[in-house]
């Protein structure tokens, strides 16, 4: 048993942890056949099994700690280009046949139009083994559970620097803290705290708008099965219904320190491209959060300074399940069993070209290229 202190720069759930799209995703951002080619069959299968455990861990924590976060099953992944749909069909067959994963099925364009309420897609998949939840309530529930189990949480306690020699010494504006081990769980908010890690992730701001509550007919038209949706665009559109039947639509991102002056108008554009019928709908709330992507969209785990410092970052939009699992694997590693943590630590995580200095202009150019591909 370890004494755990959480030093939180703002408040627990303040950043993207409480503001994301709430999607509990299956597997990694790279598909299994690509992972097989990159890592070998054993490693690829181990990652798939761990991703299933990640989703199970989310559901287990919700049940165990009675977290009221409205968990529901189902994520649809619609394809916005005809050629993508045939690939999705083949990939579903592979997962069914080679991985025994039968909770995913292929949808043709008519089925996808019914599920999503949009005529702009050409087919895709429906994954009933994935799910969605209220992100703020989930993060808050985890914080309450950790506190009840003995963790001490210090909010408004930004770590300004640290050194690792014989143990770790952390410095905040007002205090010095000594610890046996340090876990860096900063993701998109790492900033300059650890330069050795900064060049392997890129902070990205993503934005969500919440419409006014929708009437029953509109809800039935847009999302009759109450699933979450994440489309095939490189800059993903992701959306779902809230418990009070608002459309929560995530769309658009930027790569600088600030958010747009009018987030609602920023998100309305991609929202009405998917749902032209919502052109005049009122947007009651809009917000943003900062996540971190890696260059190859695989998570970046590892350790520094003779394993006194352990880190996990770069979830690339799939942090609900993977970050939950990361906590479990880090605890195992601290307890002396590191084999499962090593499955992620052994993943290739290349540096952004130019490191932290040039990653921003490089990312902007890359995103412009992929935005053009999405469009044409």
Coordinates of C-alpha atoms in Angstrom, one line a residue:
X1 CA 0.0 0.0 0.0
X2 CA 1.3 3.4 -1.0
X3 CA 0.6 6.9 0.2
X4 CA -0.7 8.9 -2.8
X5 CA -0.7 12.6 -3.1
X6 CA -2.1 14.3 -6.3
X7 CA -0.8 17.8 -7.0
X8 CA -3.3 19.4 -9.4
X9 CA -2.4 22.6 -11.1
X10 CA -6.1 23.8 -11.3
X11 CA -9.0 21.7 -10.0
X12 CA -9.6 18.0 -10.6
X13 CA -11.5 17.6 -13.9
X14 CA -10.8 21.2 -14.9
X15 CA -9.1 20.4 -18.3
X16 CA -10.0 18.0 -21.0
X17 CA -10.6 15.3 -18.4
X18 CA -14.0 16.9 -17.7
X19 CA -14.7 18.5 -21.1
X20 CA -14.1 15.8 -23.7
X21 CA -16.7 13.9 -25.8
X22 CA -17.2 11.1 -23.3
X23 CA -16.5 8.3 -25.8
X24 CA -15.1 5.0 -24.3
X25 CA -13.4 3.6 -27.4
X26 CA -12.2 0.2 -28.4
X27 CA -8.6 -0.6 -29.3
X28 CA -6.0 1.9 -30.4
X29 CA -6.1 4.7 -33.0
X30 CA -4.1 2.4 -35.4
X31 CA -6.0 -0.7 -36.6
X32 CA -5.0 -4.2 -35.7
X33 CA -3.6 -5.1 -39.1
X34 CA -1.3 -2.1 -39.0
X35 CA -0.2 -3.0 -35.4
X36 CA 0.4 -6.6 -36.5
X37 CA 2.7 -5.4 -39.2
X38 CA 4.5 -2.8 -36.9
X39 CA 4.8 -4.9 -33.7
X40 CA 4.2 -8.5 -34.5
X41 CA 1.1 -10.6 -33.9
X42 CA 1.7 -11.3 -30.2
X43 CA 2.2 -7.7 -29.3
X44 CA -0.8 -6.6 -31.4
X45 CA -3.1 -9.2 -29.8
X46 CA -1.9 -8.2 -26.3
X47 CA -2.8 -4.5 -27.0
X48 CA -6.2 -5.6 -28.2
X49 CA -6.8 -7.6 -25.0
X50 CA -5.6 -4.6 -22.9
X51 CA -8.0 -2.3 -24.7
X52 CA -10.9 -4.6 -23.8
X53 CA -9.7 -4.5 -20.2
X54 CA -9.6 -0.8 -20.4
X55 CA -13.3 -0.6 -21.2
X56 CA -14.1 -3.2 -18.6
X57 CA -12.1 -1.1 -16.0
X58 CA -14.2 1.9 -16.8
X59 CA -17.4 0.0 -16.3
X60 CA -16.1 -1.7 -13.2
X61 CA -15.2 1.6 -11.6
X62 CA -18.5 3.1 -12.4
X63 CA -20.3 0.1 -10.7
X64 CA -18.0 -0.2 -7.8
X65 CA -18.0 3.5 -6.8
X66 CA -21.6 4.2 -8.0
X67 CA -20.5 7.0 -10.3
X68 CA -23.6 8.7 -11.8
X69 CA -22.2 9.3 -15.3
X70 CA -25.0 7.9 -17.5
X71 CA -22.9 5.2 -19.2
X72 CA -24.4 3.7 -22.3
X73 CA -23.2 1.2 -24.9
X74 CA -22.5 1.9 -28.6
X75 CA -20.3 4.0 -30.8
X76 CA -21.0 4.4 -34.5
X77 CA -18.0 5.2 -36.8
X78 CA -19.5 6.5 -40.1
X79 CA -17.4 6.8 -43.2
X80 CA -17.5 10.1 -45.1
X81 CA -15.9 8.7 -48.3
X82 CA -17.2 5.8 -50.3
X83 CA -13.8 4.1 -50.4
X84 CA -13.6 4.1 -46.7
X85 CA -16.8 2.0 -46.3
X86 CA -15.4 -1.0 -48.1
X87 CA -12.3 -0.9 -45.9
X88 CA -14.6 -0.8 -42.8
X89 CA -16.4 -3.8 -44.0
X90 CA -13.2 -5.8 -44.4
X91 CA -11.9 -4.7 -41.0
X92 CA -15.1 -5.8 -39.2
X93 CA -14.7 -9.2 -40.8
X94 CA -11.1 -9.4 -39.6
X95 CA -12.1 -8.4 -36.0
X96 CA -15.0 -10.9 -36.0
X97 CA -12.9 -13.8 -37.5
X98 CA -9.4 -13.3 -36.2
X99 CA -10.0 -11.6 -32.8
X100 CA -13.4 -13.1 -31.9
X101 CA -14.7 -9.6 -31.4
X102 CA -18.4 -9.9 -32.4
X103 CA -19.7 -6.7 -30.8
X104 CA -18.9 -4.7 -33.9
X105 CA -20.8 -4.9 -37.2
X106 CA -20.7 -3.2 -40.6
X107 CA -23.5 -0.8 -41.5
X108 CA -24.4 0.1 -45.1
X109 CA -25.2 3.7 -46.1
X110 CA -28.9 3.3 -45.4
X111 CA -28.4 1.8 -42.0
X112 CA -25.8 4.4 -41.1
X113 CA -28.2 7.2 -42.2
X114 CA -30.9 5.7 -39.9
X115 CA -28.4 5.5 -36.9
X116 CA -26.9 8.9 -37.4
X117 CA -29.7 10.9 -38.9
X118 CA -27.3 12.2 -41.6
X119 CA -27.3 11.4 -45.3
X120 CA -23.7 12.4 -45.7
X121 CA -22.1 9.0 -44.9
X122 CA -21.4 6.0 -47.0
X123 CA -21.5 3.2 -44.4
X124 CA -19.3 2.4 -41.5
X125 CA -19.4 0.4 -38.3
X126 CA -21.4 0.2 -35.1
X127 CA -19.4 -1.0 -32.0
X128 CA -21.7 -2.1 -29.2
X129 CA -18.7 -3.0 -27.1
X130 CA -17.7 0.6 -26.9
X131 CA -19.7 3.2 -25.0
X132 CA -20.2 6.8 -23.9
X133 CA -20.6 8.7 -20.6
X134 CA -20.8 12.1 -18.9
X135 CA -17.1 13.0 -18.7
X136 CA -17.3 15.6 -15.9
X137 CA -19.2 13.2 -13.6
X138 CA -16.9 10.3 -14.4
X139 CA -13.8 12.4 -13.5
X140 CA -15.4 13.7 -10.4
X141 CA -16.5 10.3 -9.4
X142 CA -13.0 8.9 -9.7
X143 CA -11.7 11.8 -7.6
X144 CA -14.2 11.1 -4.8
X145 CA -13.3 7.3 -5.0
X146 CA -9.6 8.0 -4.8
X147 CA -10.1 10.3 -1.8
X148 CA -12.3 7.8 0.0
X149 CA -9.5 5.2 -0.5
X150 CA -6.9 7.5 1.1
X151 CA -5.5 9.6 -1.7
X152 CA -4.8 13.2 -0.8
X153 CA -5.7 15.7 -3.5
X154 CA -4.2 19.2 -3.5
X155 CA -5.8 21.5 -5.9
X156 CA -4.4 24.9 -7.2
X157 CA -1.0 23.3 -6.6
X158 CA 1.0 23.6 -9.8
X159 CA 4.3 21.8 -9.9
X160 CA 6.9 24.3 -11.2
X161 CA 9.9 22.0 -11.3
X162 CA 11.2 18.7 -10.0
X163 CA 14.5 16.9 -9.6
X164 CA 15.1 13.1 -9.3
X165 CA 18.1 11.8 -7.5
X166 CA 17.7 9.7 -4.4
X167 CA 13.9 10.0 -4.6
X168 CA 12.0 12.9 -6.2
X169 CA 11.8 16.5 -5.0
X170 CA 8.9 18.6 -6.4
X171 CA 8.6 22.4 -6.1
X172 CA 5.4 24.3 -6.2
X173 CA 5.0 28.1 -5.7
X174 CA 4.7 27.6 -1.9
X175 CA 5.9 24.1 -1.0
X176 CA 8.6 21.5 -1.5
X177 CA 7.4 17.8 -1.7
X178 CA 9.5 14.7 -1.4
X179 CA 8.4 11.4 -2.8
X180 CA 9.7 8.0 -3.6
X181 CA 8.1 8.0 -7.1
X182 CA 6.6 10.6 -9.3
X183 CA 3.8 9.9 -11.9
X184 CA 3.6 12.5 -14.6
X185 CA -0.1 12.5 -15.7
X186 CA -0.2 15.9 -17.5
X187 CA -1.0 14.9 -21.1
X188 CA -1.8 18.1 -23.0
X189 CA -1.0 20.3 -20.0
X190 CA 2.6 19.1 -19.6
X191 CA 4.0 22.5 -20.9
X192 CA 7.7 22.9 -19.9
X193 CA 7.6 20.7 -16.8
X194 CA 9.5 17.9 -18.5
X195 CA 11.4 18.8 -21.7
X196 CA 12.4 15.2 -22.3
X197 CA 8.8 14.3 -23.0
X198 CA 7.4 17.5 -24.6
X199 CA 8.7 16.8 -28.1
X200 CA 6.8 13.5 -28.3
X201 CA 3.3 15.0 -27.9
X202 CA 1.5 17.9 -29.5
X203 CA -1.2 19.8 -27.4
X204 CA -4.4 20.3 -29.4
X205 CA -7.5 22.3 -28.4
X206 CA -10.8 20.6 -29.2
X207 CA -14.2 22.2 -28.9
X208 CA -17.8 21.1 -28.1
X209 CA -21.1 22.8 -28.3
X210 CA -24.3 21.9 -26.6
X211 CA -27.6 22.7 -28.3
X212 CA -30.8 23.6 -26.5
X213 CA -32.8 20.5 -25.5
X214 CA -34.3 18.9 -28.7
X215 CA -37.9 17.8 -29.1
X216 CA -38.7 14.1 -29.2
X217 CA -39.2 14.0 -33.0
X218 CA -35.8 15.6 -33.6
X219 CA -34.1 13.2 -31.2
X220 CA -35.6 10.3 -33.0
X221 CA -34.5 11.6 -36.3
X222 CA -30.9 12.4 -35.3
X223 CA -30.0 9.5 -33.0
X224 CA -32.8 6.9 -32.5
X225 CA -30.5 4.4 -30.7
X226 CA -28.7 6.9 -28.5
X227 CA -25.2 5.9 -29.5
X228 CA -22.1 8.1 -29.7
X229 CA -20.8 8.9 -33.1
X230 CA -17.3 9.6 -34.4
X231 CA -16.7 9.9 -38.1
X232 CA -13.8 9.1 -40.4
X233 CA -12.5 12.6 -40.9
X234 CA -8.9 13.3 -39.9
X235 CA -10.2 16.2 -37.8
X236 CA -13.0 14.0 -36.3
X237 CA -16.6 15.1 -35.8
X238 CA -17.9 13.4 -32.7
X239 CA -21.3 13.8 -31.1
X240 CA -23.9 12.2 -28.9
X241 CA -27.0 13.1 -27.0
X242 CA -27.0 14.3 -23.4
X243 CA -29.3 13.0 -20.7
X244 CA -31.5 16.1 -21.2
X245 CA -31.5 15.5 -25.0
X246 CA -29.2 18.2 -26.2
X247 CA -26.9 17.4 -29.1
X248 CA -23.3 17.6 -27.8
X249 CA -21.3 18.1 -30.9
X250 CA -17.5 18.2 -31.0
X251 CA -15.9 19.6 -34.1
X252 CA -12.9 21.7 -35.1
X253 CA -9.6 22.2 -33.3
X254 CA -6.7 24.6 -33.1
X255 CA -3.1 24.3 -32.2
X256 CA -2.3 27.5 -30.4
X257 CA -2.5 28.6 -26.7
X258 CA -5.9 30.3 -26.9
X259 CA -9.4 29.3 -27.7
X260 CA -11.6 30.9 -30.4
X261 CA -13.4 34.0 -29.3
X262 CA -16.8 32.5 -30.2
X263 CA -16.6 28.7 -29.7
X264 CA -20.3 28.2 -30.4
X265 CA -19.9 29.8 -33.9
X266 CA -16.7 27.8 -34.4
X267 CA -18.4 24.5 -33.8
X268 CA -21.7 25.4 -35.5
X269 CA -20.0 25.2 -38.9
X270 CA -19.1 21.4 -38.8
X271 CA -22.3 20.7 -36.9
X272 CA -24.5 22.1 -39.6
X273 CA -22.5 20.4 -42.3
X274 CA -23.5 17.1 -40.7
X275 CA -27.0 18.3 -39.7
X276 CA -28.2 21.1 -42.0
X277 CA -31.6 20.9 -40.3
X278 CA -30.0 22.3 -37.1
X279 CA -28.9 25.5 -38.8
X280 CA -31.1 27.7 -36.6
X281 CA -31.0 25.7 -33.4
X282 CA -29.9 27.6 -30.3
X283 CA -26.5 26.7 -28.8
X284 CA -26.7 27.1 -25.0
X285 CA -23.2 26.1 -24.0
X286 CA -19.8 25.8 -25.7
X287 CA -16.4 24.9 -24.3
X288 CA -12.9 23.6 -25.1
X289 CA -10.2 21.4 -23.7
X290 CA -6.6 20.5 -24.4
X291 CA -5.6 17.0 -25.3
X292 CA -2.3 15.6 -26.5
X293 CA -1.6 13.6 -29.7
X294 CA 1.5 11.6 -30.5
X295 CA 3.0 11.7 -34.0
X296 CA 1.7 8.2 -34.8
X297 CA -1.4 8.4 -32.5
X298 CA -0.2 5.7 -30.2
X299 CA 0.1 6.4 -26.5
X300 CA 3.5 7.3 -25.0
X301 CA 4.3 5.4 -21.7
X302 CA 7.7 5.0 -20.0
X303 CA 9.9 6.0 -17.1
X304 CA 12.8 8.3 -16.4
X305 CA 15.6 8.7 -13.9
X306 CA 16.1 5.0 -12.9
X307 CA 12.3 4.5 -12.9
X308 CA 11.7 7.1 -10.2
X309 CA 9.6 9.0 -12.7
X310 CA 6.8 7.2 -14.6
X311 CA 4.7 8.9 -17.3
X312 CA 1.7 8.2 -19.5
X313 CA 0.6 10.6 -22.2
X314 CA -0.4 11.1 -25.8
X315 CA -3.8 9.3 -25.7
X316 CA -4.7 11.0 -29.0
X317 CA -8.4 11.3 -28.3
X318 CA -9.0 7.9 -26.7
X319 CA -8.0 8.8 -23.1
X320 CA -11.2 7.8 -21.3
X321 CA -10.5 4.1 -21.5
X322 CA -6.7 4.2 -22.0
X323 CA -6.0 6.7 -19.2
X324 CA -8.1 4.7 -16.9
X325 CA -6.1 1.6 -17.8
X326 CA -2.9 3.6 -17.5
X327 CA -3.6 4.2 -13.8
X328 CA -4.0 0.5 -13.2
X329 CA -0.8 -0.4 -15.1
X330 CA 1.2 2.3 -13.4
X331 CA 0.0 1.0 -10.0
X332 CA 1.2 -2.5 -11.1
X333 CA 4.6 -1.1 -12.1
X334 CA 5.1 0.7 -8.8
X335 CA 4.2 -2.5 -7.1
X336 CA 6.9 -4.4 -8.9
X337 CA 5.0 -5.9 -11.9
X338 CA 5.8 -4.0 -15.0
X339 CA 5.2 -6.5 -17.9
X340 CA 1.8 -5.1 -18.8
X341 CA 3.0 -1.5 -18.6
X342 CA 5.8 -2.5 -20.9
X343 CA 3.4 -3.5 -23.7
X344 CA 2.7 0.3 -24.0
X345 CA 6.2 1.5 -23.1
X346 CA 7.6 -0.6 -25.9
X347 CA 5.5 1.1 -28.5
X348 CA 7.4 3.3 -31.0
X349 CA 6.7 6.9 -30.1
X350 CA 8.7 9.1 -32.5
X351 CA 9.7 12.7 -31.7
X352 CA 7.8 15.4 -33.7
X353 CA 10.2 16.8 -36.3
X354 CA 12.0 19.7 -34.7
X355 CA 10.8 18.8 -31.2
X356 CA 8.8 21.3 -29.3
X357 CA 10.3 24.2 -31.3
X358 CA 8.9 23.2 -34.8
X359 CA 6.1 20.8 -33.9
X360 CA 3.5 23.6 -34.0
X361 CA 4.1 24.8 -37.6
X362 CA 4.6 21.2 -38.7
X363 CA 1.3 20.1 -37.2
X364 CA -0.5 23.1 -38.8
X365 CA 0.8 22.2 -42.2
X366 CA 0.0 18.6 -41.7
X367 CA -3.6 19.4 -40.6
X368 CA -4.1 21.7 -43.5
X369 CA -3.1 18.8 -45.8
X370 CA -5.5 16.3 -44.1
X371 CA -8.3 18.9 -44.0
X372 CA -8.0 19.2 -47.8
X373 CA -8.1 15.4 -48.0
X374 CA -11.2 15.3 -45.9
X375 CA -12.9 17.9 -48.1
X376 CA -12.0 16.5 -51.5

